[in-house]
PDB file of C-alpha atoms in Angstrom:
ATOM      1  CA  MET G   1       0.013  -0.013  -0.009  1.00 37.00           C
ATOM      2  CA  PRO G   2       1.254   3.564  -0.632  1.00 39.00           C
ATOM      3  CA  VAL G   3       2.940   5.238   2.359  1.00 40.00           C
ATOM      4  CA  ARG G   4       0.935   8.268   3.460  1.00 40.00           C
ATOM      5  CA  VAL G   5       2.975  10.763   5.336  1.00 39.00           C
ATOM      6  CA  PRO G   6       0.694  12.669   7.747  1.00 38.00           C
ATOM      7  CA  PRO G   7       1.277  16.332   8.365  1.00 36.00           C
ATOM      8  CA  GLN G   8       3.073  17.015  11.639  1.00 34.00           C
ATOM      9  CA  ARG G   9       3.919  20.150  13.469  1.00 31.00           C
ATOM     10  CA  ARG G  10       7.161  21.601  12.301  1.00 33.00           C
ATOM     11  CA  ARG G  11      10.096  21.846  14.611  1.00 33.00           C
ATOM     12  CA  SER G  12      13.476  23.525  14.276  1.00 33.00           C
ATOM     13  CA  ALA G  13      15.557  22.057  11.490  1.00 34.00           C
ATOM     14  CA  GLU G  14      18.535  21.893  13.856  1.00 34.00           C
ATOM     15  CA  HIS G  15      16.684  19.468  16.222  1.00 33.00           C
ATOM     16  CA  ARG G  16      14.835  17.221  13.830  1.00 36.00           C
ATOM     17  CA  GLY G  17      14.364  16.226  10.233  1.00 39.00           C
ATOM     18  CA  GLY G  18      17.270  14.858   8.182  1.00 42.00           C
ATOM     19  CA  ALA G  19      19.764  14.415  10.997  1.00 42.00           C
ATOM     20  CA  ALA G  20      17.230  12.938  13.405  1.00 40.00           C
ATOM     21  CA  GLY G  21      15.276  10.622  11.166  1.00 44.00           C
ATOM     22  CA  GLU G  22      17.965   9.551   8.770  1.00 47.00           C
ATOM     23  CA  GLY G  23      20.705   9.004  11.339  1.00 42.00           C
ATOM     24  CA  ARG G  24      18.793   6.790  13.715  1.00 39.00           C
ATOM     25  CA  ALA G  25      20.556   3.593  12.757  1.00 39.00           C
ATOM     26  CA  ALA G  26      23.865   5.009  13.951  1.00 39.00           C
ATOM     27  CA  ALA G  27      22.674   4.731  17.564  1.00 40.00           C
ATOM     28  CA  SER G  28      23.666   1.104  17.607  1.00 45.00           C
ATOM     29  CA  VAL G  29      27.268   1.687  16.557  1.00 47.00           C
ATOM     30  CA  PRO G  30      29.748   0.337  19.130  1.00 48.00           C
ATOM     31  CA  LYS G  31      31.248   2.829  21.536  1.00 48.00           C
ATOM     32  CA  GLY G  32      34.434   4.283  20.173  1.00 46.00           C
ATOM     33  CA  TYR G  33      33.637   3.529  16.582  1.00 52.00           C
ATOM     34  CA  ARG G  34      34.143   6.573  14.365  1.00 58.00           C
ATOM     35  CA  VAL G  35      31.001   7.035  12.352  1.00 87.00           C
ATOM     36  CA  ILE G  36      31.255   7.794   8.653  1.00 96.00           C
ATOM     37  CA  HIS G  37      29.005  10.639   7.642  1.00 98.00           C
ATOM     38  CA  ILE G  38      27.436  11.066   4.187  1.00 98.00           C
ATOM     39  CA  LEU G  39      25.565  14.250   3.324  1.00 98.00           C
ATOM     40  CA  THR G  40      23.231  14.393   0.322  1.00 98.00           C
ATOM     41  CA  VAL G  41      22.187  17.729  -1.145  1.00 98.00           C
ATOM     42  CA  CYS G  42      19.462  18.939  -3.569  1.00 98.00           C
ATOM     43  CA  THR G  43      17.327  22.053  -3.898  1.00 98.00           C
ATOM     44  CA  GLY G  44      14.433  21.897  -1.452  1.00 98.00           C
ATOM     45  CA  ASN G  45      15.579  18.820   0.533  1.00 98.00           C
ATOM     46  CA  ILE G  46      12.192  17.124   0.196  1.00 98.00           C
ATOM     47  CA  CYS G  47      12.584  14.687  -2.786  1.00 98.00           C
ATOM     48  CA  ARG G  48      15.972  13.651  -4.161  1.00 98.00           C
ATOM     49  CA  SER G  49      18.391  14.242  -1.296  1.00 98.00           C
ATOM     50  CA  PRO G  50      16.232  12.820   1.513  1.00 98.00           C
ATOM     51  CA  LEU G  51      15.423   9.801  -0.620  1.00 98.00           C
ATOM     52  CA  ALA G  52      19.148   9.203  -1.215  1.00 98.00           C
ATOM     53  CA  ALA G  53      20.049   9.740   2.436  1.00 98.00           C
ATOM     54  CA  LEU G  54      17.298   7.474   3.770  1.00 98.00           C
ATOM     55  CA  VAL G  55      18.260   4.700   1.382  1.00 98.00           C
ATOM     56  CA  LEU G  56      21.985   4.968   2.154  1.00 98.00           C
ATOM     57  CA  GLN G  57      21.321   5.014   5.876  1.00 97.00           C
ATOM     58  CA  HIS G  58      19.106   1.930   5.511  1.00 97.00           C
ATOM     59  CA  ARG G  59      21.749   0.100   3.477  1.00 97.00           C
ATOM     60  CA  LEU G  60      24.927   1.140   5.260  1.00 97.00           C
ATOM     61  CA  GLY G  61      23.897   1.630   8.890  1.00 95.00           C
ATOM     62  CA  ASP G  62      25.470  -1.753   9.751  1.00 93.00           C
ATOM     63  CA  LEU G  63      28.870  -0.281   8.922  1.00 94.00           C
ATOM     64  CA  GLY G  64      28.468   2.716  11.224  1.00 91.00           C
ATOM     65  CA  VAL G  65      27.461   5.009   8.387  1.00 96.00           C
ATOM     66  CA  THR G  66      25.098   7.914   9.097  1.00 96.00           C
ATOM     67  CA  ALA G  67      23.450   9.694   6.098  1.00 98.00           C
ATOM     68  CA  THR G  68      21.748  13.023   6.350  1.00 98.00           C
ATOM     69  CA  SER G  69      20.560  15.608   3.833  1.00 98.00           C
ATOM     70  CA  ALA G  70      20.058  19.317   3.202  1.00 98.00           C
ATOM     71  CA  GLY G  71      18.931  21.670   0.449  1.00 98.00           C
ATOM     72  CA  VAL G  72      20.479  24.732  -1.120  1.00 97.00           C
ATOM     73  CA  ARG G  73      17.131  26.535  -1.067  1.00 96.00           C
ATOM     74  CA  ALA G  74      15.296  24.516   1.590  1.00 97.00           C
ATOM     75  CA  ARG G  75      12.715  25.807   4.053  1.00 93.00           C
ATOM     76  CA  GLY G  76      13.049  24.288   7.483  1.00 91.00           C
ATOM     77  CA  GLY G  77      10.768  21.353   8.290  1.00 95.00           C
ATOM     78  CA  ASP G  78       9.050  20.601   4.981  1.00 97.00           C
ATOM     79  CA  ARG G  79       7.995  16.951   4.555  1.00 97.00           C
ATOM     80  CA  MET G  80       8.628  14.590   1.702  1.00 98.00           C
ATOM     81  CA  PRO G  81       5.866  14.461  -0.922  1.00 98.00           C
ATOM     82  CA  VAL G  82       3.870  11.248  -0.962  1.00 98.00           C
ATOM     83  CA  GLU G  83       5.545  10.196  -4.231  1.00 98.00           C
ATOM     84  CA  ALA G  84       9.039  10.495  -2.785  1.00 98.00           C
ATOM     85  CA  ALA G  85       7.938   8.766   0.438  1.00 98.00           C
ATOM     86  CA  GLU G  86       6.522   5.885  -1.597  1.00 98.00           C
ATOM     87  CA  LEU G  87       9.904   5.506  -3.417  1.00 98.00           C
ATOM     88  CA  ALA G  88      11.702   5.396  -0.075  1.00 98.00           C
ATOM     89  CA  ALA G  89       9.284   2.735   1.155  1.00 98.00           C
ATOM     90  CA  GLY G  90       9.983   0.756  -2.000  1.00 98.00           C
ATOM     91  CA  TYR G  91      13.664   0.489  -0.925  1.00 98.00           C
ATOM     92  CA  GLY G  92      12.532  -0.912   2.453  1.00 98.00           C
ATOM     93  CA  VAL G  93      13.058   2.273   4.436  1.00 98.00           C
ATOM     94  CA  PRO G  94      10.829   2.112   7.568  1.00 97.00           C
ATOM     95  CA  ALA G  95       7.838   4.457   7.575  1.00 97.00           C
ATOM     96  CA  ASP G  96       8.896   6.109  10.901  1.00 97.00           C
ATOM     97  CA  ARG G  97      12.142   7.268   9.305  1.00 97.00           C
ATOM     98  CA  ILE G  98      10.353   8.603   6.297  1.00 98.00           C
ATOM     99  CA  GLN G  99       7.877  10.436   8.447  1.00 97.00           C
ATOM    100  CA  ALA G 100      10.709  11.919  10.628  1.00 97.00           C
ATOM    101  CA  HIS G 101      12.284  13.751   7.745  1.00 98.00           C
ATOM    102  CA  GLY G 102      12.049  17.553   7.641  1.00 97.00           C
ATOM    103  CA  SER G 103      13.962  19.737   5.246  1.00 98.00           C
ATOM    104  CA  ARG G 104      16.892  21.907   6.276  1.00 97.00           C
ATOM    105  CA  TYR G 105      18.960  24.609   4.633  1.00 97.00           C
ATOM    106  CA  LEU G 106      22.507  23.819   3.622  1.00 98.00           C
ATOM    107  CA  THR G 107      25.062  25.842   5.560  1.00 97.00           C
ATOM    108  CA  GLU G 108      28.847  25.928   5.726  1.00 97.00           C
ATOM    109  CA  GLY G 109      28.532  24.384   9.200  1.00 97.00           C
ATOM    110  CA  LEU G 110      26.766  21.314   7.849  1.00 97.00           C
ATOM    111  CA  LEU G 111      29.661  20.730   5.467  1.00 98.00           C
ATOM    112  CA  ARG G 112      32.387  20.529   8.113  1.00 95.00           C
ATOM    113  CA  GLU G 113      31.834  16.971   9.246  1.00 94.00           C
ATOM    114  CA  PRO G 114      30.739  14.815   6.239  1.00 98.00           C
ATOM    115  CA  ASP G 115      33.246  12.458   4.765  1.00 98.00           C
ATOM    116  CA  LEU G 116      31.337  12.250   1.449  1.00 98.00           C
ATOM    117  CA  VAL G 117      28.977  14.842  -0.029  1.00 98.00           C
ATOM    118  CA  LEU G 118      26.654  13.794  -2.826  1.00 98.00           C
ATOM    119  CA  ALA G 119      24.903  16.466  -4.862  1.00 98.00           C
ATOM    120  CA  MET G 120      21.918  15.721  -6.993  1.00 98.00           C
ATOM    121  CA  ASP G 121      23.095  17.964  -9.809  1.00 98.00           C
ATOM    122  CA  ARG G 122      26.075  20.042 -10.922  1.00 97.00           C
ATOM    123  CA  GLU G 123      24.618  23.323  -9.609  1.00 97.00           C
ATOM    124  CA  HIS G 124      24.315  21.840  -6.146  1.00 98.00           C
ATOM    125  CA  ARG G 125      27.897  20.616  -6.238  1.00 98.00           C
ATOM    126  CA  ARG G 126      29.068  24.021  -7.309  1.00 97.00           C
ATOM    127  CA  GLY G 127      27.282  25.552  -4.326  1.00 97.00           C
ATOM    128  CA  ILE G 128      28.789  22.990  -1.980  1.00 98.00           C
ATOM    129  CA  VAL G 129      32.344  23.715  -3.115  1.00 97.00           C
ATOM    130  CA  GLU G 130      31.752  27.484  -2.930  1.00 97.00           C
ATOM    131  CA  LEU G 131      30.632  27.117   0.696  1.00 97.00           C
ATOM    132  CA  ALA G 132      33.363  24.679   1.580  1.00 97.00           C
ATOM    133  CA  PRO G 133      36.326  24.605  -0.838  1.00 97.00           C
ATOM    134  CA  MET G 134      37.985  21.844   1.247  1.00 96.00           C
ATOM    135  CA  LYS G 135      35.239  19.475  -0.029  1.00 97.00           C
ATOM    136  CA  LEU G 136      36.447  19.751  -3.616  1.00 94.00           C
ATOM    137  CA  ARG G 137      37.725  16.161  -3.712  1.00 94.00           C
ATOM    138  CA  SER G 138      35.030  14.606  -1.610  1.00 97.00           C
ATOM    139  CA  ALA G 139      31.965  16.170  -3.208  1.00 98.00           C
ATOM    140  CA  PHE G 140      30.439  14.595  -6.333  1.00 98.00           C
ATOM    141  CA  THR G 141      27.166  14.608  -8.082  1.00 98.00           C
ATOM    142  CA  ILE G 142      25.766  11.171  -7.414  1.00 98.00           C
ATOM    143  CA  ARG G 143      25.711  10.299 -11.120  1.00 98.00           C
ATOM    144  CA  GLU G 144      29.275  11.459 -11.482  1.00 98.00           C
ATOM    145  CA  PHE G 145      30.162   9.248  -8.525  1.00 98.00           C
ATOM    146  CA  GLU G 146      28.562   6.277 -10.250  1.00 98.00           C
ATOM    147  CA  ARG G 147      30.434   7.045 -13.474  1.00 97.00           C
ATOM    148  CA  LEU G 148      33.790   7.344 -11.825  1.00 98.00           C
ATOM    149  CA  ALA G 149      33.194   4.262  -9.640  1.00 98.00           C
ATOM    150  CA  ALA G 150      32.183   2.210 -12.670  1.00 97.00           C
ATOM    151  CA  ALA G 151      35.637   2.977 -14.197  1.00 97.00           C
ATOM    152  CA  THR G 152      37.514   2.028 -11.028  1.00 98.00           C
ATOM    153  CA  SER G 153      38.241  -1.582 -10.096  1.00 98.00           C
ATOM    154  CA  ASP G 154      37.601  -3.126  -6.673  1.00 98.00           C
ATOM    155  CA  ASP G 155      41.315  -3.614  -6.262  1.00 98.00           C
ATOM    156  CA  ALA G 156      42.083   0.077  -6.929  1.00 98.00           C
ATOM    157  CA  ILE G 157      39.498   1.151  -4.409  1.00 98.00           C
ATOM    158  CA  ARG G 158      40.859  -1.241  -1.767  1.00 98.00           C
ATOM    159  CA  ALA G 159      44.410  -0.112  -2.485  1.00 98.00           C
ATOM    160  CA  GLY G 160      43.471   3.478  -1.797  1.00 98.00           C
ATOM    161  CA  ALA G 161      41.619   2.656   1.392  1.00 98.00           C
ATOM    162  CA  THR G 162      44.607   2.462   3.763  1.00 96.00           C
ATOM    163  CA  GLY G 163      44.828   2.926   7.515  1.00 93.00           C
ATOM    164  CA  SER G 164      42.912   1.494  10.480  1.00 91.00           C
ATOM    165  CA  ASP G 165      40.300   4.274  10.874  1.00 94.00           C
ATOM    166  CA  PRO G 166      37.183   3.763   8.681  1.00 95.00           C
ATOM    167  CA  ARG G 167      36.926   7.443   7.888  1.00 96.00           C
ATOM    168  CA  GLU G 168      40.512   7.593   6.836  1.00 96.00           C
ATOM    169  CA  ARG G 169      40.010   4.498   4.646  1.00 97.00           C
ATOM    170  CA  LEU G 170      36.966   6.031   2.979  1.00 97.00           C
ATOM    171  CA  ARG G 171      38.853   9.299   2.331  1.00 96.00           C
ATOM    172  CA  GLY G 172      41.577   7.254   0.574  1.00 97.00           C
ATOM    173  CA  ALA G 173      39.001   5.474  -1.629  1.00 98.00           C
ATOM    174  CA  LEU G 174      37.373   8.761  -2.476  1.00 98.00           C
ATOM    175  CA  ALA G 175      40.783  10.219  -3.469  1.00 97.00           C
ATOM    176  CA  VAL G 176      41.134   7.355  -5.957  1.00 97.00           C
ATOM    177  CA  LEU G 177      37.712   8.216  -7.502  1.00 97.00           C
ATOM    178  CA  ALA G 178      38.456  11.935  -7.575  1.00 96.00           C
ATOM    179  CA  GLY G 179      41.739  11.121  -9.332  1.00 96.00           C
ATOM    180  CA  GLN G 180      39.666   9.667 -12.161  1.00 95.00           C
ATOM    181  CA  ARG G 181      38.398  13.106 -12.994  1.00 94.00           C
ATOM    182  CA  GLY G 182      39.984  14.105 -16.309  1.00 90.00           C
ATOM    183  CA  LEU G 183      40.831  10.494 -17.077  1.00 94.00           C
ATOM    184  CA  VAL G 184      37.304   9.179 -17.434  1.00 94.00           C
ATOM    185  CA  LEU G 185      35.427  10.781 -20.337  1.00 90.00           C
ATOM    186  CA  PRO G 186      32.602  13.058 -19.245  1.00 91.00           C
ATOM    187  CA  PRO G 187      29.124  12.345 -20.527  1.00 91.00           C
ATOM    188  CA  ALA G 188      28.313  13.582 -24.043  1.00 92.00           C
ATOM    189  CA  ASP G 189      25.400  15.488 -22.488  1.00 95.00           C
ATOM    190  CA  PRO G 190      26.325  17.284 -19.224  1.00 93.00           C
ATOM    191  CA  LEU G 191      22.763  16.736 -18.011  1.00 95.00           C
ATOM    192  CA  ASP G 192      23.684  13.064 -17.645  1.00 95.00           C
ATOM    193  CA  ASP G 193      25.534  13.992 -14.470  1.00 96.00           C
ATOM    194  CA  ASP G 194      22.303  15.337 -12.968  1.00 98.00           C
ATOM    195  CA  VAL G 195      19.261  13.660 -11.347  1.00 98.00           C
ATOM    196  CA  VAL G 196      16.128  15.321 -12.604  1.00 98.00           C
ATOM    197  CA  ASP G 197      14.092  17.227 -10.040  1.00 98.00           C
ATOM    198  CA  PRO G 198      10.651  15.612  -9.861  1.00 98.00           C
ATOM    199  CA  TYR G 199       9.026  18.052  -7.408  1.00 97.00           C
ATOM    200  CA  GLY G 200       5.545  19.072  -8.497  1.00 95.00           C
ATOM    201  CA  ARG G 201       5.685  16.862 -11.555  1.00 97.00           C
ATOM    202  CA  SER G 202       4.131  13.586 -12.625  1.00 97.00           C
ATOM    203  CA  ARG G 203       4.640  10.147 -11.083  1.00 97.00           C
ATOM    204  CA  GLU G 204       6.435   9.245 -14.313  1.00 98.00           C
ATOM    205  CA  THR G 205       9.006  11.952 -13.598  1.00 98.00           C
ATOM    206  CA  TYR G 206       9.501  10.630 -10.047  1.00 98.00           C
ATOM    207  CA  ALA G 207      10.131   7.206 -11.568  1.00 98.00           C
ATOM    208  CA  ARG G 208      12.591   8.661 -14.038  1.00 98.00           C
ATOM    209  CA  SER G 209      14.385  10.583 -11.271  1.00 98.00           C
ATOM    210  CA  ASN G 210      14.565   7.427  -9.189  1.00 98.00           C
ATOM    211  CA  ALA G 211      15.932   5.454 -12.157  1.00 98.00           C
ATOM    212  CA  GLN G 212      18.738   8.020 -12.522  1.00 98.00           C
ATOM    213  CA  LEU G 213      19.458   7.986  -8.762  1.00 98.00           C
ATOM    214  CA  ALA G 214      19.442   4.237  -8.141  1.00 98.00           C
ATOM    215  CA  PRO G 215      22.769   3.286  -9.875  1.00 98.00           C
ATOM    216  CA  GLY G 216      24.505   6.001  -7.873  1.00 98.00           C
ATOM    217  CA  LEU G 217      23.185   4.582  -4.629  1.00 98.00           C
ATOM    218  CA  ASP G 218      24.475   1.189  -5.665  1.00 98.00           C
ATOM    219  CA  ALA G 219      27.863   2.671  -6.448  1.00 98.00           C
ATOM    220  CA  VAL G 220      28.102   4.392  -3.055  1.00 98.00           C
ATOM    221  CA  ASP G 221      27.169   1.142  -1.346  1.00 98.00           C
ATOM    222  CA  ARG G 222      29.881  -0.670  -3.259  1.00 98.00           C
ATOM    223  CA  VAL G 223      32.670   1.875  -2.658  1.00 98.00           C
ATOM    224  CA  VAL G 224      31.940   2.279   1.068  1.00 98.00           C
ATOM    225  CA  ARG G 225      31.844  -1.464   1.673  1.00 97.00           C
ATOM    226  CA  LEU G 226      35.067  -2.009  -0.275  1.00 98.00           C
ATOM    227  CA  ALA G 227      36.720   0.785   1.720  1.00 97.00           C
ATOM    228  CA  VAL G 228      35.657  -0.014   5.274  1.00 93.00           C
ATOM    229  CA  ALA G 229      34.011  -3.506   5.475  1.00 82.00           C
TER     230      ALA G 229
END
């Protein structure tokens, strides 16, 4: 049955929403384990980026990964549309996590901690790097990430993932992927590095957006597990 997300009273974006709902699985991480943080970014933080964060949290929580999201033009506390919530449910994300999401605005402060930042399109990535230039090598559009990962062997990713700390190992793996920029041919159409924004559009557009997003989610799952598992 479709997941219906009931309206709830908004609370401050600093105390709820993406960080609270999407990061819940990290509560079971053993004491002393350094959690890997993935941040996903889109425009309003109600469709693409929360869907990506919820799915990554659901898939990678067993490794101590926490995934949260934000938007470059988000209003604090907005809920996911029913169509996006249904897509998240289709990935097996529990309904309570979907319902807990509330949008939040991307700030420089939110970019200090994440080990990997995944933008839904090139404009979002540009905004991320302008806010936090130190994220140049660890910020990708999610479709760019998938493209670079597809051109990188498992052995190369493992070879880059050195050290005993999971975050350090992931940073090494991401450096290998970032090093592929300029070596891997870009898409013939630059739009092929973007995930289409489905907000306010048809269910068919939501399905198309999800089809563009899904391979990137698989690629992140693969790279993180190769680096830290």
